[in-house]
Coordinates of C-alpha atoms in Angstrom, one line a residue:
M4 CA 1.8 -18.6 -44.6
N5 CA 1.1 -21.4 -42.5
T6 CA 0.2 -20.5 -38.7
F7 CA -1.5 -22.8 -35.8
W8 CA -1.6 -22.8 -32.4
N9 CA 1.5 -24.5 -31.2
F10 CA 1.4 -26.4 -26.7
P11 CA 4.6 -28.5 -26.6
A12 CA 4.3 -31.2 -25.0
A13 CA 5.6 -31.9 -21.7
T14 CA 7.3 -35.9 -22.4
G15 CA 7.6 -36.9 -18.6
G16 CA 7.9 -32.9 -17.2
M17 CA 5.6 -31.1 -14.9
I18 CA 2.5 -30.9 -15.1
N19 CA 0.3 -27.6 -14.9
S20 CA -3.5 -26.1 -13.5
I21 CA -4.9 -23.0 -13.5
N22 CA -2.4 -21.6 -10.9
N23 CA 0.2 -19.5 -11.8
A24 CA 3.2 -18.5 -9.1
G25 CA 4.3 -15.6 -12.0
L26 CA 0.0 -14.4 -11.6
E27 CA 0.0 -14.9 -7.6
T28 CA 2.3 -12.8 -7.2
F29 CA 0.1 -9.9 -8.9
R30 CA -3.6 -11.3 -7.8
G31 CA -5.8 -8.5 -5.9
N32 CA -5.4 -5.9 -8.2
A33 CA -5.2 -6.6 -11.2
I34 CA -5.1 -3.3 -13.1
D35 CA -3.2 -1.3 -11.0
S36 CA -0.8 -4.4 -10.9
L37 CA -1.7 -4.1 -15.6
T38 CA -0.4 -0.7 -15.5
R39 CA 2.4 -1.0 -13.0
E40 CA 4.3 -3.5 -15.1
I41 CA 3.6 -1.5 -18.5
C42 CA 4.8 1.5 -17.8
Q43 CA 8.0 0.0 -16.1
N44 CA 8.1 -1.8 -19.0
S45 CA 7.7 0.4 -21.6
L46 CA 10.3 3.1 -19.7
D47 CA 12.7 0.0 -20.1
A48 CA 12.7 -0.3 -23.2
V49 CA 13.4 3.8 -24.1
K50 CA 14.8 4.4 -27.5
D51 CA 15.6 8.5 -27.1
Q52 CA 16.4 9.3 -23.8
N53 CA 15.5 12.9 -24.4
K54 CA 12.0 12.1 -25.3
P55 CA 8.8 10.9 -23.5
V56 CA 7.5 7.8 -23.7
V57 CA 4.0 7.2 -25.0
V58 CA 1.6 4.5 -23.6
E59 CA -1.7 3.8 -24.9
F60 CA -4.6 1.9 -23.2
T61 CA -7.2 1.3 -26.0
R62 CA -10.3 -0.8 -25.7
F63 CA -12.1 -2.1 -28.8
A64 CA -14.2 -5.2 -29.7
A65 CA -13.4 -8.2 -32.7
D66 CA -15.0 -9.7 -34.9
I67 CA -15.1 -13.6 -33.2
N68 CA -14.0 -14.7 -36.7
N69 CA -11.0 -12.4 -37.0
F70 CA -9.6 -14.2 -33.9
P71 CA -6.6 -16.1 -34.5
N72 CA -7.0 -19.6 -35.1
K73 CA -10.5 -19.2 -33.0
N74 CA -12.1 -22.6 -34.0
Q75 CA -8.5 -24.8 -32.9
L76 CA -8.1 -22.8 -30.0
I77 CA -12.0 -24.1 -29.1
E78 CA -10.7 -27.4 -29.6
V79 CA -7.4 -26.8 -27.1
F80 CA -10.4 -25.8 -24.2
R81 CA -13.0 -28.8 -25.0
Q82 CA -9.1 -31.3 -24.9
C83 CA -8.8 -29.0 -21.7
K84 CA -12.0 -30.2 -19.9
Q85 CA -12.2 -33.5 -21.0
T86 CA -8.2 -33.9 -19.1
W87 CA -9.2 -31.6 -15.8
L88 CA -13.0 -32.5 -15.3
G89 CA -13.4 -33.4 -11.6
R90 CA -10.0 -33.0 -10.3
N91 CA -9.8 -28.9 -10.4
K92 CA -12.9 -27.0 -9.9
K93 CA -11.0 -23.7 -10.7
S94 CA -10.1 -25.6 -13.8
E95 CA -13.3 -26.7 -14.7
D96 CA -14.8 -22.8 -14.4
F97 CA -12.4 -21.0 -16.0
I98 CA -12.2 -23.4 -18.9
E99 CA -16.2 -23.5 -19.0
N100 CA -16.9 -19.5 -18.8
A101 CA -13.7 -19.7 -21.9
L102 CA -15.8 -21.8 -23.9
I103 CA -18.6 -19.2 -23.7
L104 CA -16.8 -16.5 -24.6
L105 CA -15.4 -18.2 -27.6
N106 CA -18.5 -19.1 -29.1
K107 CA -20.1 -15.6 -29.1
Q108 CA -20.4 -13.5 -31.9
Q109 CA -17.8 -10.2 -30.6
I110 CA -14.8 -10.7 -28.3
N111 CA -13.5 -7.3 -26.1
F112 CA -9.6 -6.6 -26.7
L113 CA -7.5 -4.0 -25.0
R114 CA -4.2 -2.7 -27.2
I115 CA -1.4 -1.5 -25.1
S116 CA 0.8 0.5 -27.6
D117 CA 4.0 2.2 -26.6
Y118 CA 6.4 4.6 -28.7
N119 CA 9.9 6.1 -28.7
T120 CA 10.9 2.0 -27.6
K121 CA 13.6 -0.2 -29.0
G122 CA 10.5 -3.2 -30.1
L123 CA 10.8 -6.4 -29.3
E124 CA 14.2 -6.6 -30.7
G125 CA 15.4 -10.0 -31.3
A126 CA 12.0 -11.2 -33.1
R127 CA 13.7 -12.6 -36.0
E128 CA 15.9 -15.5 -34.9
G129 CA 14.4 -15.7 -31.4
E130 CA 17.8 -15.9 -29.8
L131 CA 17.7 -16.7 -25.7
G132 CA 18.5 -13.5 -23.9
S133 CA 16.9 -11.5 -26.9
P134 CA 13.9 -8.8 -25.5
W135 CA 11.3 -11.0 -27.4
S136 CA 12.4 -14.0 -26.0
S137 CA 12.5 -12.9 -22.7
L138 CA 9.5 -11.4 -22.3
V139 CA 7.6 -14.3 -24.9
K140 CA 9.7 -17.9 -24.4
E141 CA 11.6 -17.3 -21.1
A142 CA 10.4 -17.1 -17.6
G143 CA 11.6 -15.7 -14.6
S144 CA 14.1 -13.8 -17.0
S145 CA 15.2 -10.2 -17.6
N146 CA 18.0 -9.1 -19.6
K147 CA 17.3 -5.5 -18.4
D148 CA 20.8 -3.6 -17.1
D149 CA 21.4 -2.4 -14.3
S150 CA 19.8 1.3 -15.2
S151 CA 16.0 -0.3 -14.8
G152 CA 12.7 -0.7 -12.6
G153 CA 12.6 -4.7 -13.6
S154 CA 14.6 -7.5 -12.8
F155 CA 12.7 -11.0 -12.4
G156 CA 11.3 -11.1 -15.9
I157 CA 7.6 -12.0 -13.6
G158 CA 5.9 -8.1 -14.1
K159 CA 5.4 -10.2 -18.0
S160 CA 2.6 -12.9 -15.9
A161 CA 0.7 -9.5 -15.1
P162 CA -1.6 -9.1 -18.5
F163 CA -2.3 -12.6 -18.0
L164 CA -4.1 -11.8 -15.7
N165 CA -7.0 -9.3 -17.4
S166 CA -7.5 -12.4 -19.8
N167 CA -10.3 -14.2 -19.3
L168 CA -9.1 -16.3 -21.6
R169 CA -5.3 -16.4 -20.3
T170 CA -4.0 -15.0 -24.3
L171 CA -2.1 -12.3 -25.5
F172 CA -0.8 -11.2 -28.8
Y173 CA 2.1 -9.3 -29.0
S174 CA 2.8 -7.4 -32.1
S175 CA 6.3 -5.1 -32.8
L176 CA 8.2 -3.2 -34.7
D177 CA 11.8 -3.1 -33.6
T178 CA 14.5 -0.8 -34.4
T179 CA 16.3 -2.7 -37.1
G180 CA 12.8 -2.4 -39.0
Y181 CA 11.1 -5.8 -38.2
E182 CA 8.1 -6.2 -37.5
S183 CA 6.6 -9.8 -35.6
H184 CA 3.6 -10.8 -34.3
I185 CA 3.2 -14.0 -31.7
G186 CA 0.0 -14.7 -29.8
V187 CA 0.7 -16.9 -26.2
G188 CA -2.4 -18.5 -24.6
N189 CA -0.8 -19.1 -20.3
I190 CA -3.4 -21.6 -19.8
M191 CA -3.1 -24.9 -18.7
S192 CA -1.5 -28.6 -19.4
F193 CA -3.4 -30.8 -21.5
K194 CA -4.2 -34.7 -22.5
K195 CA -3.7 -34.5 -26.6
S196 CA -5.5 -36.4 -28.9
N197 CA -2.4 -39.1 -29.4
D198 CA -2.1 -39.0 -24.8
Q199 CA 0.3 -36.8 -24.5
I200 CA 0.3 -34.4 -22.2
T201 CA 1.5 -30.8 -22.9
L202 CA 3.2 -28.1 -20.7
G203 CA 0.7 -25.6 -20.6
N204 CA 2.0 -22.9 -22.4
G205 CA 0.9 -22.3 -26.2
Y206 CA 1.6 -20.0 -28.9
Y207 CA 0.0 -18.2 -32.4
T208 CA 3.3 -19.5 -34.6
H209 CA 4.1 -21.2 -38.2
N210 CA 6.7 -23.0 -36.5
E211 CA 7.2 -26.1 -34.3
K212 CA 9.7 -23.8 -33.0
S213 CA 7.2 -21.2 -31.7
L214 CA 8.9 -18.3 -33.7
A215 CA 7.6 -14.8 -34.2
I216 CA 5.2 -14.8 -37.3
P217 CA 6.9 -12.1 -39.9
G218 CA 4.4 -8.9 -40.2
Q219 CA 2.3 -7.1 -38.0
M220 CA -0.9 -7.9 -36.5
N221 CA -3.8 -6.5 -37.7
L222 CA -6.6 -6.7 -35.0
D223 CA -7.6 -3.4 -34.4
V224 CA -8.6 -2.2 -37.4
N225 CA -8.5 1.1 -36.2
F226 CA -5.0 1.6 -35.4
N227 CA -1.7 1.3 -38.0
R228 CA 1.9 1.5 -36.6
T229 CA 4.8 3.2 -38.3
D230 CA 6.9 3.9 -35.3
T231 CA 9.4 2.4 -34.1
G232 CA 7.9 -0.4 -30.5
T233 CA 5.8 -3.0 -29.0
D234 CA 1.8 -3.2 -29.0
I235 CA 0.1 -5.5 -26.5
Y236 CA -3.8 -7.2 -27.1
I237 CA -5.4 -8.7 -24.6
A238 CA -8.0 -10.6 -25.3
A239 CA -11.5 -10.8 -23.6
F240 CA -10.9 -8.2 -21.5
E241 CA -13.2 -8.1 -19.3
P242 CA -12.9 -5.2 -16.7
S243 CA -15.0 -3.8 -14.3
E244 CA -16.7 -0.6 -15.5
D245 CA -14.3 2.0 -13.5
W246 CA -11.2 0.1 -15.1
E247 CA -10.2 3.4 -16.4
K248 CA -10.7 5.4 -13.6
E249 CA -9.0 2.2 -12.0
I250 CA -5.6 2.9 -14.6
I251 CA -5.9 6.8 -14.7
K252 CA -5.2 6.1 -10.6
S253 CA -2.6 4.1 -10.7
V254 CA -0.4 6.2 -13.2
L255 CA -1.1 9.1 -10.9
Y256 CA -0.5 7.2 -7.6
N257 CA 2.7 5.1 -9.4
F258 CA 4.4 7.4 -12.0
F259 CA 3.8 11.5 -11.3
I260 CA 7.0 12.3 -11.0
T261 CA 8.2 10.4 -14.3
I262 CA 5.3 12.0 -16.0
F263 CA 5.7 15.9 -13.9
N264 CA 10.0 14.7 -15.2
K265 CA 8.5 14.5 -18.9
K266 CA 9.8 11.3 -19.0
L267 CA 6.0 9.4 -19.6
I268 CA 2.9 10.0 -21.0
V269 CA -0.1 7.6 -20.4
K270 CA -3.6 7.7 -22.9
I271 CA -6.3 5.9 -21.7
N272 CA -8.2 5.8 -24.8
D273 CA -9.2 9.5 -25.7
F274 CA -8.0 10.6 -22.3
E275 CA -4.2 11.9 -21.8
I276 CA -1.7 12.3 -19.1
N277 CA 0.8 14.7 -18.9
E278 CA 2.8 17.1 -17.4
R279 CA 0.7 20.0 -18.7
N280 CA -2.1 18.6 -16.2
I281 CA -1.1 16.1 -14.0
A282 CA -0.8 18.8 -11.4
Q283 CA -4.4 20.2 -11.8
L284 CA -5.4 16.1 -11.9
I285 CA -4.0 15.1 -8.8
D286 CA -5.4 18.9 -6.8
D287 CA -8.6 17.4 -8.0
L288 CA -8.5 13.9 -6.2
E289 CA -10.7 13.2 -3.2
D290 CA -10.0 14.4 0.1
N291 CA -9.2 10.8 1.3
E292 CA -5.9 9.8 3.4
E293 CA -3.8 8.6 0.6
N294 CA -4.6 10.8 -1.8
R295 CA -3.6 13.3 0.7
Y296 CA 0.0 11.7 0.6
L297 CA -0.3 12.2 -2.9
K298 CA -0.7 15.7 -2.6
N299 CA 2.1 15.8 -0.2
Y300 CA 4.8 14.5 -2.0
F301 CA 4.0 16.5 -5.6
H302 CA 3.7 19.4 -3.5
L303 CA 7.1 18.6 -2.2
L304 CA 8.2 18.7 -6.1
V305 CA 7.1 21.5 -6.8
S306 CA 7.5 24.2 -4.2
N307 CA 10.3 26.4 -3.8
K308 CA 11.0 25.2 -0.4
T309 CA 12.4 22.2 -1.2
V310 CA 15.8 21.1 0.4
K311 CA 17.5 19.2 -2.1
I312 CA 20.4 17.2 -0.1
N313 CA 22.7 14.8 -2.1
Y314 CA 23.8 11.5 -1.1
P315 CA 27.6 11.5 0.2
A316 CA 29.9 9.0 -1.5
K317 CA 30.3 5.7 0.0
N318 CA 33.3 3.0 0.5
Y319 CA 32.2 -0.8 1.0
K320 CA 34.1 -3.8 0.3
G321 CA 33.5 -4.5 -3.1
I322 CA 30.9 -1.5 -3.7
S323 CA 31.3 2.2 -3.9
F324 CA 28.9 5.1 -4.6
E325 CA 29.7 7.9 -5.8
E326 CA 28.3 11.4 -4.4
G327 CA 24.3 12.0 -5.9
E328 CA 23.4 9.3 -6.6
A329 CA 20.3 9.1 -4.2
V330 CA 19.0 12.4 -3.4
L331 CA 16.9 13.4 -0.7
Y332 CA 14.0 15.9 -0.6
L333 CA 12.6 17.5 1.9
L334 CA 9.4 19.5 2.7
N335 CA 8.4 20.5 6.2
G336 CA 4.9 22.3 7.0
D337 CA 1.1 21.0 9.0
D338 CA -0.1 17.8 8.5
L339 CA 1.9 16.9 6.4
N340 CA 2.6 12.8 6.2
R341 CA 5.9 12.5 7.3
R342 CA 7.2 9.8 5.6
V343 CA 9.7 9.8 2.6
L344 CA 9.0 7.7 -0.6
M345 CA 11.2 5.4 -2.2
T346 CA 12.0 5.3 -5.8
R347 CA 14.2 3.9 -8.0
K348 CA 15.7 5.3 -11.5
T349 CA 12.0 5.1 -13.4
G350 CA 10.5 7.6 -11.0
M351 CA 7.9 4.2 -10.2
R352 CA 6.9 4.5 -6.8
I353 CA 8.2 1.1 -4.7
F354 CA 6.7 2.1 -0.9
E355 CA 6.5 4.3 2.5
Q356 CA 9.2 4.6 4.2
K357 CA 7.6 5.4 8.0
N358 CA 8.9 5.7 11.6
I359 CA 11.1 8.7 10.3
S360 CA 9.4 11.3 13.5
G361 CA 6.7 11.3 15.8
S362 CA 7.1 14.8 16.4
I363 CA 8.3 16.6 13.2
S364 CA 5.7 17.4 10.2
F365 CA 7.1 17.0 7.1
T366 CA 8.1 15.0 3.6
G367 CA 10.4 13.8 1.4
L368 CA 10.7 12.4 -1.9
L369 CA 13.8 9.4 -2.5
M370 CA 15.5 9.0 -5.2
I371 CA 17.7 6.6 -6.5
T372 CA 19.5 7.5 -9.9
G373 CA 23.0 6.8 -9.7
V374 CA 24.0 3.5 -12.0
H375 CA 25.9 1.4 -8.7
M376 CA 23.4 2.2 -6.4
N377 CA 20.1 1.4 -7.8
N378 CA 21.4 -2.2 -9.0
I379 CA 21.9 -3.3 -5.3
F380 CA 18.3 -1.9 -4.1
K381 CA 17.2 -3.6 -7.7
Q382 CA 18.0 -6.7 -6.6
M383 CA 16.9 -6.4 -2.7
E384 CA 13.5 -5.3 -4.9
N385 CA 10.5 -8.2 -4.4
P386 CA 8.4 -9.9 -7.7
A387 CA 6.0 -7.1 -7.1
H388 CA 8.8 -3.9 -6.5
N389 CA 7.3 -3.0 -3.4
E390 CA 9.5 -3.5 -0.8
W391 CA 13.2 -4.4 -0.2
S392 CA 14.4 -6.5 1.7
A393 CA 18.5 -7.3 1.8
E394 CA 17.9 -10.9 2.5
R395 CA 16.7 -10.3 -1.7
Y396 CA 20.6 -9.4 -2.3
E397 CA 22.0 -12.7 -3.1
K398 CA 25.8 -12.0 -3.3
N399 CA 25.9 -10.8 0.2
P400 CA 22.7 -10.5 2.4
K401 CA 24.6 -8.8 5.4
L402 CA 26.4 -5.9 3.6
A403 CA 23.4 -5.3 1.8
D404 CA 21.8 -4.7 5.1
K405 CA 24.8 -2.3 6.4
I406 CA 24.2 -0.6 3.5
Y407 CA 20.6 -0.2 3.3
K408 CA 20.5 1.2 7.2
E409 CA 22.9 4.0 6.7
L410 CA 20.7 4.5 3.5
R411 CA 17.8 5.1 6.7
S412 CA 20.0 6.6 8.6
F413 CA 20.8 9.3 6.2
I414 CA 16.9 9.9 6.0
R415 CA 16.4 9.9 9.2
E416 CA 19.0 12.5 10.6
K417 CA 18.2 14.8 7.9
V418 CA 14.5 15.7 8.8
K419 CA 16.0 16.6 12.0
E420 CA 19.2 18.4 10.9
H421 CA 16.8 20.2 9.3
Y422 CA 13.4 21.0 11.2
Q423 CA 14.7 20.1 14.9
E424 CA 15.6 22.8 15.7
Q425 CA 12.4 24.6 14.2
I426 CA 10.2 22.1 16.1
T427 CA 11.7 23.3 19.2
D428 CA 12.1 27.0 18.7
S429 CA 8.2 26.8 18.2
I430 CA 7.7 25.2 22.0
D431 CA 9.9 27.6 23.2
A432 CA 8.0 30.4 22.0
V433 CA 4.6 29.1 23.0
G434 CA 4.9 26.8 25.7
L435 CA 4.1 22.9 25.9
S436 CA 1.0 24.2 28.0
D437 CA -0.4 25.6 24.8
F438 CA -0.2 22.3 22.5
L439 CA -2.5 20.6 25.4
P440 CA -5.0 23.3 26.5
N441 CA -7.8 21.7 29.0
K442 CA -10.1 23.5 26.8
N443 CA -9.7 21.4 23.3
L444 CA -11.3 18.2 26.0
V445 CA -14.6 18.8 26.8
V446 CA -17.5 20.2 26.1
S447 CA -18.1 24.2 26.4
S448 CA -19.9 24.8 29.1
G449 CA -19.6 28.7 28.6
I450 CA -16.6 29.2 32.3
N451 CA -13.3 29.5 32.2
R452 CA -12.2 25.2 31.6
T453 CA -8.2 25.4 32.7
E454 CA -8.8 27.3 36.3
S455 CA -11.8 25.3 37.2
L456 CA -10.8 22.5 36.1
N457 CA -7.0 22.6 37.4
S458 CA -8.4 23.1 41.2
S459 CA -10.9 21.5 41.3
I460 CA -8.4 18.4 40.6
K461 CA -6.0 19.4 43.2
S462 CA -8.4 19.4 45.5
I463 CA -10.3 16.2 45.1
I464 CA -7.2 14.6 44.7
T465 CA -5.7 15.9 48.1
K466 CA -8.7 14.8 49.7
E467 CA -9.0 11.0 48.9
K468 CA -5.3 10.2 49.3
K469 CA -6.4 12.2 52.7
E470 CA -9.2 10.0 54.0
E471 CA -8.5 6.7 51.8
P472 CA -11.2 4.6 53.6
A473 CA -13.5 7.0 52.4
R474 CA -13.8 4.7 49.0
K475 CA -15.6 1.8 50.9
V476 CA -18.7 4.5 51.9
K477 CA -21.3 3.3 49.4
T478 CA -23.0 6.6 49.9
K479 CA -21.2 10.3 49.3
G480 CA -21.2 13.6 50.8
K481 CA -23.3 16.5 48.5
A482 CA -20.3 18.6 48.2
E483 CA -18.0 15.4 47.1
S484 CA -20.9 14.0 44.6
D485 CA -21.9 17.3 43.3
I486 CA -18.1 18.5 42.4
E487 CA -17.5 14.8 40.4
E488 CA -21.2 14.6 39.2
Q489 CA -19.9 18.2 36.9
L490 CA -16.4 16.4 36.8
V491 CA -17.8 12.8 34.9
G492 CA -20.9 14.8 33.4
E493 CA -19.5 18.4 32.6
Y494 CA -15.8 17.6 31.4
G495 CA -16.0 13.4 31.0
I496 CA -12.9 12.9 33.1
T497 CA -11.9 11.0 36.5
P498 CA -11.1 12.7 39.3
T499 CA -9.2 9.8 41.2
G500 CA -8.3 6.8 39.4
D501 CA -4.7 5.8 39.4
E502 CA -4.8 3.4 36.3
G503 CA -8.0 4.7 33.9
G504 CA -10.6 1.2 34.2
N505 CA -13.4 0.2 32.9
G506 CA -16.1 3.1 32.1
S507 CA -19.9 2.6 34.2
G508 CA -21.5 3.0 31.2
E509 CA -20.3 1.6 27.9
H510 CA -21.1 3.7 25.2
S511 CA -24.0 2.5 22.5
D512 CA -23.7 5.1 20.4
G513 CA -20.0 4.8 18.8
G514 CA -18.5 5.9 21.0
N515 CA -19.3 9.3 22.4
A516 CA -17.5 10.5 25.1
S517 CA -18.8 12.0 27.4
G518 CA -20.7 10.7 30.1
G519 CA -19.7 7.5 32.1
S520 CA -17.1 7.9 35.2
T521 CA -14.4 5.7 35.7
N522 CA -12.8 4.1 39.0
P523 CA -9.6 4.0 40.5
G524 CA -7.8 0.5 39.3
G525 CA -10.0 0.0 36.6
Q526 CA -12.5 -1.9 38.5
N527 CA -16.7 -1.5 38.2
E528 CA -18.8 0.3 41.0
L529 CA -21.1 -2.3 42.1
N530 CA -24.6 -0.6 42.0
Q531 CA -27.0 -2.0 44.3
D532 CA -30.3 -1.8 43.2
H533 CA -29.1 -4.5 40.0
D534 CA -28.8 -7.7 42.1
G535 CA -28.9 -10.5 38.9
D536 CA -25.8 -8.4 37.7
T537 CA -23.9 -7.8 41.2
D538 CA -22.1 -11.2 41.7
K539 CA -21.0 -11.3 37.5
K540 CA -19.3 -8.0 37.8
K541 CA -17.3 -9.2 41.0
E542 CA -16.0 -12.0 38.8
R543 CA -14.6 -10.1 36.5
K544 CA -11.7 -8.2 38.9
P545 CA -10.5 -6.7 36.1
S546 CA -6.2 -6.1 36.5
K547 CA -4.4 -3.0 38.6
D548 CA -1.4 -3.6 37.5
P549 CA 0.0 -2.2 33.7
I550 CA 1.2 -5.6 31.5
H551 CA 4.7 -4.1 29.9
I552 CA 4.9 -2.9 26.1
Q553 CA 6.8 -1.4 23.6
Q554 CA 4.4 1.7 21.6
K555 CA 5.1 4.8 19.3
Y556 CA 2.3 6.6 17.8
V557 CA 2.0 9.3 15.5
C558 CA -0.8 12.0 14.7
V559 CA -2.3 11.0 10.8
E560 CA -5.0 13.9 11.4
R561 CA -5.1 16.3 13.8
S562 CA -7.9 18.5 13.3
N563 CA -10.1 14.9 13.7
G564 CA -7.9 13.7 16.3
K565 CA -7.0 10.4 14.8
Y566 CA -3.4 8.8 15.7
R567 CA -2.2 5.5 14.9
F568 CA -0.3 2.8 17.5
V569 CA 2.2 0.2 17.1
I570 CA 2.2 -2.0 20.3
S571 CA 3.6 -4.7 21.4
P572 CA 2.8 -6.8 24.6
S573 CA 5.0 -8.9 26.6
K574 CA 2.6 -11.2 27.3
S575 CA -0.7 -12.9 25.1
L576 CA -4.0 -11.8 26.6
E577 CA -7.3 -13.0 26.1
N578 CA -8.6 -9.8 27.2
G579 CA -6.9 -6.8 27.8
R580 CA -7.7 -3.2 27.9
L581 CA -5.9 0.7 26.4
V582 CA -6.1 2.9 28.9
F583 CA -5.1 6.9 27.6
R584 CA -4.2 9.9 29.3
V585 CA -3.0 13.2 27.6
L586 CA 0.4 14.4 29.4
G587 CA 0.1 17.7 31.1
E588 CA 2.3 20.4 32.4
Q589 CA 0.7 19.7 35.7
S590 CA -1.8 16.7 35.6
D591 CA -2.3 14.5 33.1
Y592 CA -6.8 13.5 32.4
D593 CA -8.0 10.9 30.9
L594 CA -8.2 11.0 26.8
P595 CA -12.0 10.6 25.6
I596 CA -11.8 7.7 22.8
R597 CA -14.2 9.1 20.3
N598 CA -13.8 5.9 18.2
A599 CA -11.4 3.1 18.1
Y600 CA -10.5 0.2 14.9
T601 CA -7.3 -1.7 13.5
N602 CA -6.6 -3.6 10.0
D603 CA -5.1 -6.4 11.7
S604 CA -7.5 -9.7 11.3
N605 CA -5.7 -11.2 14.3
V606 CA -6.7 -8.5 17.3
L607 CA -10.7 -7.6 18.0
V608 CA -11.6 -4.3 19.2
E609 CA -14.4 -5.5 20.7
K610 CA -15.5 -2.1 22.1
F611 CA -14.5 1.5 23.8
S612 CA -15.5 3.6 27.2
S613 CA -14.5 6.8 28.0
N614 CA -10.8 6.7 27.1
S615 CA -10.3 3.0 26.9
V616 CA -10.3 0.3 24.5
Y617 CA -11.3 -3.2 25.2
L618 CA -9.3 -6.0 23.4
Q619 CA -9.5 -9.2 22.4
S620 CA -6.1 -11.7 21.5
L621 CA -3.1 -10.1 21.6
K622 CA 0.2 -12.1 21.3
A623 CA 2.7 -11.7 23.2
N624 CA 5.5 -10.1 21.5
K625 CA 3.8 -9.6 18.1
S626 CA 2.7 -5.6 17.1
F627 CA -0.6 -4.7 16.0
K628 CA -1.5 -1.5 14.7
I629 CA -4.7 0.4 15.9
D630 CA -6.2 3.7 14.9
V631 CA -8.0 6.2 17.5
E632 CA -9.9 8.9 17.0
V633 CA -9.2 11.0 20.4
D634 CA -11.4 14.3 21.5
Y635 CA -9.0 16.7 20.8
D636 CA -8.2 18.8 17.8
D637 CA -4.3 19.9 18.3
Y638 CA -1.3 17.6 18.7
C639 CA -1.3 16.6 22.3
V640 CA 1.9 13.9 24.5
M641 CA 0.1 10.8 25.2
E642 CA 0.5 8.0 27.7
V643 CA -1.4 4.2 26.9
E644 CA -1.4 1.7 29.5
L645 CA -2.6 -1.8 28.9
Y646 CA -4.5 -3.6 31.1
E647 CA -5.5 -7.5 31.6
N648 CA -9.3 -8.1 32.4

């Protein structure tokens, strides 16, 4: 049979460069995107629901002379080079690398094979809308049913991102017994020798219609398919050295529910992930925040204390949900992540619902399994499958927004219903002051810090209020200065400040909270011994009046004193400072900051000192996140105020 690479002409149509919208959707983490999309597509094509789908990832090297019609593809890339020379640097670099790879003695492939799947049905005729046509020939098209995971037809672009030739080969044995294969080159438009411009996509085929070639492909000499399913060969697969670990991590992170429920088995070369070893694999993960959250969710799956709650029946205009189309699983305990993982039919991770409760330590899992509800939320999902948005439901965005809001309200209500009373009982039994022990705010000095701290502060505050003019005096009495020195040096707190203020010393060691005093109203105390700095410090004049902010926070790591704040200022500030206090039963105390940082590229943490964090470039009514580590190793109630510098 005569086979060849067929790159159809555009004939006045669009000219495509190396940039591709479908590929850009998944750029940033090519291996993770590949794993998510491949496993989801295989689960959507399951043949026997009572058996697990098996997906294999196998890397192998092949002789370059076994590459289908290698010389013709080399000529194609040469024509691409002539077409784009001096016109697009990114295209030029890609072409140059492709020619180098095609002239080596060997080329690396990644073979991805699935089992207990239907194969690429429709390959014989190539009928529009068939699974074969949707995967191989159609752009932005999906023929999946309402219970499937995908809907955009964009996920099929992810494998191309992992090919340094942007070239794949599909081989299949479908449920009718038909065997077929075809190659797809998703490269760029180029000018042929007859001056025609191609579309950019080409096919390794046997006719001008670019239909599949009968028979399976034998690129991997150690592989032979006898059961139905699909094989995808990614040409020029040149990942990082840790690609296997990346796939394993992605499988554990995204499909732990599916594997636990015996719906999926994944093999990476000689390593297998199944329902028998997934618990140990997750338990062995290194201790970081992301993995701790994953362990929370998995513990919820296996715990006998997990609460299972069916979503009630709902009736909307033209849409009805039966009871139990979604199921909420909840578990409470110490140091849990306060989030609910959202999933749909296949059990793949979509995203984590946050901002449910800042006071209840719990973890949750929501599974949308009902046909009607799955269909609605499938249409709200973005192409990367990591977000729901009501605007994406084109039929009725307002109705979709109502449905989504009611689902979120259901989650919040059930969390409070099952665990709020337990939290209240704990507070009544122990007392709020036990959650805010003063001894945790200071360095141990071998004295009863709770009693001495409270009595000392009361004494100083009373004295300052009665003798207000004393603030203008440069020198202080020995008794008063001794007390203040003890409070500042030993306890690291401010005895008299109302506004928190800036510390008189900066932490050059990255935020050690001990030492450094603060003064009322945020004013820097001037040192008369430093003549050269006096005028400069007088010019600063930080604001005494706080800026109105909207804020919320949650404890991320209790033992490390780590809290995450979301803050939205009412006005834009070039320079500002956040001042933190812990709220007690009788008095409020400055809260020493050990570290502060943000991942917001528009906000800069300039420094942190004592109980203040100094920021730059704050925008009005624009929220930003900031992580703060405080010198306090238990839950505490905090207050934060924003001042302009």
